[in-house]
PDB file of C-alpha atoms in Angstrom:
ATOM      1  CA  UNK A   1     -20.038  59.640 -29.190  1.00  0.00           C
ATOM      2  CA  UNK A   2     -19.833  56.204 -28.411  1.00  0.00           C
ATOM      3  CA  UNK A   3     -18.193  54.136 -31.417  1.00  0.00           C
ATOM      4  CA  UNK A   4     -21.478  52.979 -34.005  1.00  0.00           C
ATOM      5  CA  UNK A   5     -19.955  50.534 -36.371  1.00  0.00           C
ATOM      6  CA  UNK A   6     -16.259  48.642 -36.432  1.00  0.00           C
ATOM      7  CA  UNK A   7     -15.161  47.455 -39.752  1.00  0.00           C
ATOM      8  CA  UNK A   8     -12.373  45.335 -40.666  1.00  0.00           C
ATOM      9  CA  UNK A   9     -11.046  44.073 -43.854  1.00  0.00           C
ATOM     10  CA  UNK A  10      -8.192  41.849 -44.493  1.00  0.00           C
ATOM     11  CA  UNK A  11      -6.709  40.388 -48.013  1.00  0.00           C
ATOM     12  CA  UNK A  12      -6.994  36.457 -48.245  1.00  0.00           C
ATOM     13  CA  UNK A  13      -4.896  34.408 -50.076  1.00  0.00           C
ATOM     14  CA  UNK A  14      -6.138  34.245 -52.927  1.00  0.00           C
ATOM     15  CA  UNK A  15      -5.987  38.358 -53.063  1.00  0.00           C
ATOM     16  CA  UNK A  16      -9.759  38.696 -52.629  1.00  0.00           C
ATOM     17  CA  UNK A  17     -11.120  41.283 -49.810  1.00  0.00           C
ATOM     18  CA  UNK A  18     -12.943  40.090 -46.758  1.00  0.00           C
ATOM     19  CA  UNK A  19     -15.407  42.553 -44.883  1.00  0.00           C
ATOM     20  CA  UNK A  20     -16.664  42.397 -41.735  1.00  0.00           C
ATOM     21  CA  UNK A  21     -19.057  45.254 -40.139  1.00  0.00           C
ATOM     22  CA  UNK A  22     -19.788  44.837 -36.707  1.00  0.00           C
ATOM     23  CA  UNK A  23     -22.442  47.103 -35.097  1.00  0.00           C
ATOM     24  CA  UNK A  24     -21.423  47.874 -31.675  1.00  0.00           C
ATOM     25  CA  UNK A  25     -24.777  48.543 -30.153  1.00  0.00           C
ATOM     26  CA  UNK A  26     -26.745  45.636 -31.225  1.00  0.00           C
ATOM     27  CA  UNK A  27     -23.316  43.417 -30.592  1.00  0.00           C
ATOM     28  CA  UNK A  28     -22.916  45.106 -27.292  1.00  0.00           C
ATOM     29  CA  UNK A  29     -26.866  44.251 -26.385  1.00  0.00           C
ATOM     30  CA  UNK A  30     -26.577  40.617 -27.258  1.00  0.00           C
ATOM     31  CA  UNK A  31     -23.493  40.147 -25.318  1.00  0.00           C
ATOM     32  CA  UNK A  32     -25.031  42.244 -22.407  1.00  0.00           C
ATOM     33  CA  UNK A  33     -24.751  39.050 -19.783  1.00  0.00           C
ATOM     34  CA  UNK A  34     -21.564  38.744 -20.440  1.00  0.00           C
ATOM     35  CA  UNK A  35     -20.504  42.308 -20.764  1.00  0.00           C
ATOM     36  CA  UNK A  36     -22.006  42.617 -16.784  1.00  0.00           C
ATOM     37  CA  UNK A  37     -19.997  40.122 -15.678  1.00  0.00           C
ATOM     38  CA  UNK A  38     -16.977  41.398 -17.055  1.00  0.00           C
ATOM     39  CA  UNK A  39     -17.720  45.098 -14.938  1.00  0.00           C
ATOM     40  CA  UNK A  40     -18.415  42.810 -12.188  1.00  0.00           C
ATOM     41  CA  UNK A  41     -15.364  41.027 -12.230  1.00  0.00           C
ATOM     42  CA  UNK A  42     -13.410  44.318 -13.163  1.00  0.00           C
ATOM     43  CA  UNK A  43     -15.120  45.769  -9.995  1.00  0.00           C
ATOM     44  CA  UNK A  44     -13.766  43.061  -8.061  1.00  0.00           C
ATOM     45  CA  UNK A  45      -9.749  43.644  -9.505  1.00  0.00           C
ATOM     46  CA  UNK A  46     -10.057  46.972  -8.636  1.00  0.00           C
ATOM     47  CA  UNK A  47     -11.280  46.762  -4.855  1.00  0.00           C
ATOM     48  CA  UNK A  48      -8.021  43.801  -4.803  1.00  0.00           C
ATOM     49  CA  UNK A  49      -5.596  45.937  -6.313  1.00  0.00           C
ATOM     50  CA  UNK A  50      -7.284  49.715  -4.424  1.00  0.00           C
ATOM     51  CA  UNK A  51      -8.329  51.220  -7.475  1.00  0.00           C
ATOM     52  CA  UNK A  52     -11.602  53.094  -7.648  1.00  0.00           C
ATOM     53  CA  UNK A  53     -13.965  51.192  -9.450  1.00  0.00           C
ATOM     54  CA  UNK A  54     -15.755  54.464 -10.274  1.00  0.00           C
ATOM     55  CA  UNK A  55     -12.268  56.469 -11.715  1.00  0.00           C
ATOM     56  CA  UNK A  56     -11.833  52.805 -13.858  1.00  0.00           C
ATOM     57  CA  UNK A  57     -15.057  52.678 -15.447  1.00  0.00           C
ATOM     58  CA  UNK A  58     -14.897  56.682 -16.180  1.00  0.00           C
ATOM     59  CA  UNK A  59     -11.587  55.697 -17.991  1.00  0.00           C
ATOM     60  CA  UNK A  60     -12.595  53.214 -19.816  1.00  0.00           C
ATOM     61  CA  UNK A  61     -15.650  55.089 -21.070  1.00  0.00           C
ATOM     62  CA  UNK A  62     -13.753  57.813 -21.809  1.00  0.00           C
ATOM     63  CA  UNK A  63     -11.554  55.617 -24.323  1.00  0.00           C
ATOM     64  CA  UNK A  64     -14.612  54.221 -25.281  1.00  0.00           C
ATOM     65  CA  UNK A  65     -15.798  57.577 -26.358  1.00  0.00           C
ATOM     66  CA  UNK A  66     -12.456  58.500 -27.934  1.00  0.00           C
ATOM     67  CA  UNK A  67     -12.195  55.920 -30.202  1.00  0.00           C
ATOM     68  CA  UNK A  68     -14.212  56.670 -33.088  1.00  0.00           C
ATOM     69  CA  UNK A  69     -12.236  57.881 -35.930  1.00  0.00           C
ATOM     70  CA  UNK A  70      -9.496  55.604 -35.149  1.00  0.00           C
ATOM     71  CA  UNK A  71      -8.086  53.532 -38.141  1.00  0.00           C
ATOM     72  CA  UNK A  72      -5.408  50.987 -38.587  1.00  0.00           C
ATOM     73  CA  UNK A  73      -4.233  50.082 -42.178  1.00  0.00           C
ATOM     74  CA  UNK A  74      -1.455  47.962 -42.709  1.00  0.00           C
ATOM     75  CA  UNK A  75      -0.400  46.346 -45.778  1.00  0.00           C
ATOM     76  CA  UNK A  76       2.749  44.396 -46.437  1.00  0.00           C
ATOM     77  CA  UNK A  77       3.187  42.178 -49.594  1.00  0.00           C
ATOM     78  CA  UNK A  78       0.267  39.544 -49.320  1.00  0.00           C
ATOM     79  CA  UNK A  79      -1.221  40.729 -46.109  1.00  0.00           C
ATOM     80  CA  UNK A  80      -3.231  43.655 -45.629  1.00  0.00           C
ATOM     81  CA  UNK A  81      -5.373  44.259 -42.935  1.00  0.00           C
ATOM     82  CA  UNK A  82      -7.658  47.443 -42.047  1.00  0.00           C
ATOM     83  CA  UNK A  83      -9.270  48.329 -38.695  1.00  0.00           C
ATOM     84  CA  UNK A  84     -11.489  50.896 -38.819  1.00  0.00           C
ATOM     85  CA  UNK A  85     -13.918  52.220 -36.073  1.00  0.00           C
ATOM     86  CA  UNK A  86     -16.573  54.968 -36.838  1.00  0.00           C
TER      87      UNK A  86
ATOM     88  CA  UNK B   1     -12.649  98.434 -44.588  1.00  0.00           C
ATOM     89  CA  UNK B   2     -12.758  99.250 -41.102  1.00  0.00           C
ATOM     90  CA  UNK B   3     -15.208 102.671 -40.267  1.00  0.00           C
ATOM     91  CA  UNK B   4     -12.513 104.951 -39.783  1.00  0.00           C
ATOM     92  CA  UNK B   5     -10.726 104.301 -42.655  1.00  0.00           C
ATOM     93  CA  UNK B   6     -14.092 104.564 -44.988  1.00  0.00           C
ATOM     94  CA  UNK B   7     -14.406 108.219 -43.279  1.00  0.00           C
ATOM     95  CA  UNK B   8     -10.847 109.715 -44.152  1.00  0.00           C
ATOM     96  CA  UNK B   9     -11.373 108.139 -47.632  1.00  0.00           C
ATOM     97  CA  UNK B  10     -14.973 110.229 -47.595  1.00  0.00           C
ATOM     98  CA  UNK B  11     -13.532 113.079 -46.853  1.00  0.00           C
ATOM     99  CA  UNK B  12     -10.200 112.583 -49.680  1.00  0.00           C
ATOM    100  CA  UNK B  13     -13.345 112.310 -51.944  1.00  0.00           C
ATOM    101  CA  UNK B  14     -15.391 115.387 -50.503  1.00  0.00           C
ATOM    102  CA  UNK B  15     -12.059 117.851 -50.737  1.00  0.00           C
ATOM    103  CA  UNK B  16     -12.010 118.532 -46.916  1.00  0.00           C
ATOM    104  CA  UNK B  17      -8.591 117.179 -46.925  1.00  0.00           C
ATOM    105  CA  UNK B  18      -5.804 116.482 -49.211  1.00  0.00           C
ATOM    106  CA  UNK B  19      -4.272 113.230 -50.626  1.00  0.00           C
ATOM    107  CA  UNK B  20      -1.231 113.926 -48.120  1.00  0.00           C
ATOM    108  CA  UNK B  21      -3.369 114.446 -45.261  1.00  0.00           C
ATOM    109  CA  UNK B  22      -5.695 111.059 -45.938  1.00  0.00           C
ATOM    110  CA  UNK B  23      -2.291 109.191 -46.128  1.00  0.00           C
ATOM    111  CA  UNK B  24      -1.114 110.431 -42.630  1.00  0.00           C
ATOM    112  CA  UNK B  25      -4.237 109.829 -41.302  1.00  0.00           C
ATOM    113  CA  UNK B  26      -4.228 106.139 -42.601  1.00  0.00           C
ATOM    114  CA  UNK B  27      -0.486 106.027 -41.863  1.00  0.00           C
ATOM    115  CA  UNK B  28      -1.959 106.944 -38.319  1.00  0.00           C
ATOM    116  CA  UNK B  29      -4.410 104.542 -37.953  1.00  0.00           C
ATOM    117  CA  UNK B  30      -2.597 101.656 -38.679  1.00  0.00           C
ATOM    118  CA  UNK B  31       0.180 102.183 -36.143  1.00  0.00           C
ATOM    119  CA  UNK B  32      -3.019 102.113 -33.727  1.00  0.00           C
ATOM    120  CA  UNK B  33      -4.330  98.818 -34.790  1.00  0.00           C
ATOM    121  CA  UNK B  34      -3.703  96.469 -32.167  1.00  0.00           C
ATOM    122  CA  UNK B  35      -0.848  93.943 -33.470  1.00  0.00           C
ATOM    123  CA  UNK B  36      -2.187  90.068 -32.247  1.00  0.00           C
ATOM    124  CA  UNK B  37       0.497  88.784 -30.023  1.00  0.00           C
ATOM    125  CA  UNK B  38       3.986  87.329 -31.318  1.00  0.00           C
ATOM    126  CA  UNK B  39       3.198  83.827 -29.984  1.00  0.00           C
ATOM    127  CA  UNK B  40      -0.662  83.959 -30.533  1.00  0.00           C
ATOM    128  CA  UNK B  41      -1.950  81.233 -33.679  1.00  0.00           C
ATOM    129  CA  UNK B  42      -3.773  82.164 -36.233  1.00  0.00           C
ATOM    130  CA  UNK B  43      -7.539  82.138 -35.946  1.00  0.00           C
ATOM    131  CA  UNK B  44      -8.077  80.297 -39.313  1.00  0.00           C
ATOM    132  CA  UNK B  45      -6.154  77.084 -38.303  1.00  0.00           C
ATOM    133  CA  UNK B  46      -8.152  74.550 -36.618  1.00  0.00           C
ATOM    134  CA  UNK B  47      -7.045  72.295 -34.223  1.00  0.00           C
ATOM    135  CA  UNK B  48      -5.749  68.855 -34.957  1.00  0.00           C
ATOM    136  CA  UNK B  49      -7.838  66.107 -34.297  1.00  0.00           C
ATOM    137  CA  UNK B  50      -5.971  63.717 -35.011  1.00  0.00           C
ATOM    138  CA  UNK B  51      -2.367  61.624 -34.909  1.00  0.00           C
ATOM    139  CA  UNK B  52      -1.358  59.868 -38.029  1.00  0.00           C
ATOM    140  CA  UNK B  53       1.557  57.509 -39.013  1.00  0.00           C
ATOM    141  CA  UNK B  54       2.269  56.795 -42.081  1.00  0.00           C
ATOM    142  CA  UNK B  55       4.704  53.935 -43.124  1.00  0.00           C
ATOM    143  CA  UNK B  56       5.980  53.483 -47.249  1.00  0.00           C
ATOM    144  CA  UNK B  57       8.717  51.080 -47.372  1.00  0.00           C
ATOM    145  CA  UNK B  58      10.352  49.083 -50.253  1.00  0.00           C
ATOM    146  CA  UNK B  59      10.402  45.515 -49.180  1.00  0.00           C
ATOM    147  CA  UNK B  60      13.698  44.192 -49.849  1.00  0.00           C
ATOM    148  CA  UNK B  61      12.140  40.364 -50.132  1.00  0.00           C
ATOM    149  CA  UNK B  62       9.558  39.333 -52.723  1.00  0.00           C
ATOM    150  CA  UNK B  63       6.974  40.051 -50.802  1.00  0.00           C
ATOM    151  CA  UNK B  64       6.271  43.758 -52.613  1.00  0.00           C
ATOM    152  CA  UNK B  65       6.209  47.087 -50.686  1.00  0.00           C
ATOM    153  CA  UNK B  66       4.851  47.493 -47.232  1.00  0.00           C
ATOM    154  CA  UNK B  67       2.567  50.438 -45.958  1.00  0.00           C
ATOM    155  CA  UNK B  68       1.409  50.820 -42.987  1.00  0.00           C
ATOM    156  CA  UNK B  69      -1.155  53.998 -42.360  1.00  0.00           C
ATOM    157  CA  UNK B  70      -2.364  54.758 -38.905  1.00  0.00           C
ATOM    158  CA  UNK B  71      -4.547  57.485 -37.459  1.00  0.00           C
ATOM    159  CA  UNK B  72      -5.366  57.851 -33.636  1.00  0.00           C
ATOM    160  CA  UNK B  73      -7.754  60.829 -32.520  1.00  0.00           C
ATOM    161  CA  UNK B  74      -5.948  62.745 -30.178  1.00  0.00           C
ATOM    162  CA  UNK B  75      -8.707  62.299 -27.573  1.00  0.00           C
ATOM    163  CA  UNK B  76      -7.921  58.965 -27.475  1.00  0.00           C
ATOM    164  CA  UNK B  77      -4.352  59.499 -25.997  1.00  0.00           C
ATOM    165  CA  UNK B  78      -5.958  61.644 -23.366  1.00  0.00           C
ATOM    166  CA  UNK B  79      -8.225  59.526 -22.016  1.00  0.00           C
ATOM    167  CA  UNK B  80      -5.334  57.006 -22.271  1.00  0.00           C
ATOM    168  CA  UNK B  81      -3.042  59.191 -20.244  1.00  0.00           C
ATOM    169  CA  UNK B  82      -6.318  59.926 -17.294  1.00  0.00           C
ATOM    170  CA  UNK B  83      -6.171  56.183 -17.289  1.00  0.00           C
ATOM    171  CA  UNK B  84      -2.541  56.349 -15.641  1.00  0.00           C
ATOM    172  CA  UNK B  85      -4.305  57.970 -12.921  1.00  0.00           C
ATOM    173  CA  UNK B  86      -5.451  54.760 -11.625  1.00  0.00           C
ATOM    174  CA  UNK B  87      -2.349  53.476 -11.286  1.00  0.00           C
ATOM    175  CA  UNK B  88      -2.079  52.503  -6.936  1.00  0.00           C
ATOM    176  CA  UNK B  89       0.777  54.270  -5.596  1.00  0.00           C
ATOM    177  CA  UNK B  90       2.498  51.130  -4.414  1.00  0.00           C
ATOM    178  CA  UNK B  91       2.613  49.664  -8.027  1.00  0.00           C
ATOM    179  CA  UNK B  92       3.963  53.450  -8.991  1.00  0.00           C
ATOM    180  CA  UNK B  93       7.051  52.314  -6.532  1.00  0.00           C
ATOM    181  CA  UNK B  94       7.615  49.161  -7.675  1.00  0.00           C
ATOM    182  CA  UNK B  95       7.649  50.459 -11.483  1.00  0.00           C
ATOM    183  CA  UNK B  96       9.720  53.102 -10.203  1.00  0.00           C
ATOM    184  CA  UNK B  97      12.192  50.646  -8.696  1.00  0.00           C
ATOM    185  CA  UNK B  98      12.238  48.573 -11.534  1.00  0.00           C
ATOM    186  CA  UNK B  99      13.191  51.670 -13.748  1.00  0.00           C
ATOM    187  CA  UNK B 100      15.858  52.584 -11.326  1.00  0.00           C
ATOM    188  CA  UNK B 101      17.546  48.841 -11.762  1.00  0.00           C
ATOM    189  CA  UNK B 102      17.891  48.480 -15.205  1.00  0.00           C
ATOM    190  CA  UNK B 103      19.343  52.198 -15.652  1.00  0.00           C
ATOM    191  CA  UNK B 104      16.129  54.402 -16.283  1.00  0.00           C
ATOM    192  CA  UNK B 105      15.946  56.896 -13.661  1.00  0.00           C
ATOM    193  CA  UNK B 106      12.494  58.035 -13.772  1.00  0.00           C
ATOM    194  CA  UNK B 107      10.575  59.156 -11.342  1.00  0.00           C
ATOM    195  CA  UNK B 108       6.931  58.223 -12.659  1.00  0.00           C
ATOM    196  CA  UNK B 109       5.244  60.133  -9.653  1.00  0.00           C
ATOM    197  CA  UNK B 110       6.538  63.083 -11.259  1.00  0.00           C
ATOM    198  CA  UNK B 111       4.757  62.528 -14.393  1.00  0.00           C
ATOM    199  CA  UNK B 112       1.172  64.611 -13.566  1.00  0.00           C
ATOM    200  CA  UNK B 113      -1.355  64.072 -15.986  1.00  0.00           C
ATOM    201  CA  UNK B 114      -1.167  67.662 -16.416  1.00  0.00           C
ATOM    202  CA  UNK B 115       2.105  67.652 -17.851  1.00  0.00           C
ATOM    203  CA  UNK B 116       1.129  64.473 -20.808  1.00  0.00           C
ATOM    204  CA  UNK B 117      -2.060  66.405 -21.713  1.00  0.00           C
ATOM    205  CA  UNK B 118       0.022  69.662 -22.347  1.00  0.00           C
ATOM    206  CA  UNK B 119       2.187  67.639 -24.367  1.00  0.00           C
ATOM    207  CA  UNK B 120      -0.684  66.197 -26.074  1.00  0.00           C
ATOM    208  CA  UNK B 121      -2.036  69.261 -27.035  1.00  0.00           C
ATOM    209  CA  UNK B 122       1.483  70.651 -28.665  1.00  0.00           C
ATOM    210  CA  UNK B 123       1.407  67.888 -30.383  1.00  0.00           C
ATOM    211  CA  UNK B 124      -0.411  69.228 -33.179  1.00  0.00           C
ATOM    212  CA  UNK B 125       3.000  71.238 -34.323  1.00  0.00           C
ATOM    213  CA  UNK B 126       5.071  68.348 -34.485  1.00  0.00           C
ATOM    214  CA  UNK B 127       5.450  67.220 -38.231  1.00  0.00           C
ATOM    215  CA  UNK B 128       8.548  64.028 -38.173  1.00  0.00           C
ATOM    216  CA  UNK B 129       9.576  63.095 -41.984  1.00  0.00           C
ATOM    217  CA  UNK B 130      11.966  60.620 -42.421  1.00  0.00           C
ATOM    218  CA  UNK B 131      13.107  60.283 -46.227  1.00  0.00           C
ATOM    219  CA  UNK B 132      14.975  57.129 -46.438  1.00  0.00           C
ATOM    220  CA  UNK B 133      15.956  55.866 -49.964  1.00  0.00           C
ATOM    221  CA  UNK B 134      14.066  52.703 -48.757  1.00  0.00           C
ATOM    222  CA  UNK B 135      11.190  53.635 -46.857  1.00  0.00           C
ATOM    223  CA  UNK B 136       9.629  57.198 -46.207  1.00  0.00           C
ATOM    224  CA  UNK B 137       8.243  57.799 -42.118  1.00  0.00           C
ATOM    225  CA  UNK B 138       5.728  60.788 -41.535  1.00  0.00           C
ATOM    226  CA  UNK B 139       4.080  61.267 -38.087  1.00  0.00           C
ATOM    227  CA  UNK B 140       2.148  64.193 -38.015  1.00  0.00           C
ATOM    228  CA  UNK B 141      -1.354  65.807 -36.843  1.00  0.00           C
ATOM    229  CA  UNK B 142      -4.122  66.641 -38.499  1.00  0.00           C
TER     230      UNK B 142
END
């Protein structure tokens, strides 16, 4: 499953919470141009550098599809920060 | 209750055979049960999904105590590890060179993908605790 929603929170200064939810699919639709020509430039590194184009993008949408469930807390003194992808 | 043991027990309760002979029979039975292999796991425990670290430490400055919690589904590090795969063999040399120079002699073409995602999926026994009076360390699966 591909990941649905990213959230990250961090701890201002003040020691008030920020949230921020991004939704991957509607974030990934609006930055669609730009998303092509980053495969198309990948696609180009790969035929410089001999690597199948095809194996890359099956590895990188396999880590795609692995990420969900990852989650980063870390919280020392005045900083905290959370990454969480579901 | 298994069939054959509910039929010596009916016939202990009919009278056809005797308390001694039921217990024989049992005693019988069991030493016919298949016994599940030494090494085999138990059904009942499911398999870890994923790797956690988990960080407690006293800060020594003002700043407070530090904790630092992170969990990392274990399909992630596979598809990590396919991603090595990639790698051209040329750059495998050079890396491999590299190693060599500075006193690491390792032989990445050796490393099969294979190998990591067997590792990967032992992983799930490994339990590291580290009780330090300052700061505790636990990496473990779950």
């Amino acid at each position: 499953m591909i990941p649905q929603v990213v959230t990250a929170r961090w701890r201002r200064s003040d020691g008030r919470w920020r949230r921020l939810f991004v939704p991957v699919l509607p974030v990934a639709l609006l930055l669609s141009p730009l998303l092509l020509l980053a495969v198309f430039g990948g696609m180009i590194a790969c035929l410089a550098t001999r690597v199948s184009p095809l194996g890359a993008l099956r590895g990188v949408g396999r880590v795609l599809w692995a990420l969900p469930g990852t989650r980063f807390e870390i919280d020392d003194g005045r900083m905290a920060v959370l990454v969480s992808v579901r | 209750m298994n069939e054959q043991r509910r039929q010596i027990l009916q016939l202990l309760a009919e009278g056809r055979i005797t308390a001694d002979e039921a217990d024989s029979l049992i005693d019988a039975l069991e030493r016919d049960q298949p016994k599940a292999p030494p090494g085999a796991a138990p059904r009942s425990k499911s398999r870890p999904r994923y790797l956690r670290v988990v960080v407690n430490s006293l800060d020594e400055f003002d700043d407070g105590p530090s904790r630092i919690n992170v969990r990392v589904p274990l399909q992630l590090l596979r598809a990590g590890v396919r991603l090595t795969t990639l790698i051209p063999p040329q750059a495998l040399a050079k890396v491999n060179t590299e190693l060599g120079r500075v006193g690491v002699p390792i032989d990445l073409n050796e490393l099969k993908p294979q190998h990591v995602e067997d590792l990967i999926d032992q992983l799930g026994d490994v339990d590291v605790d580290i009780d330090d009076p300052s700061a505790t360390v636990r990496v473990y699966c779950e």
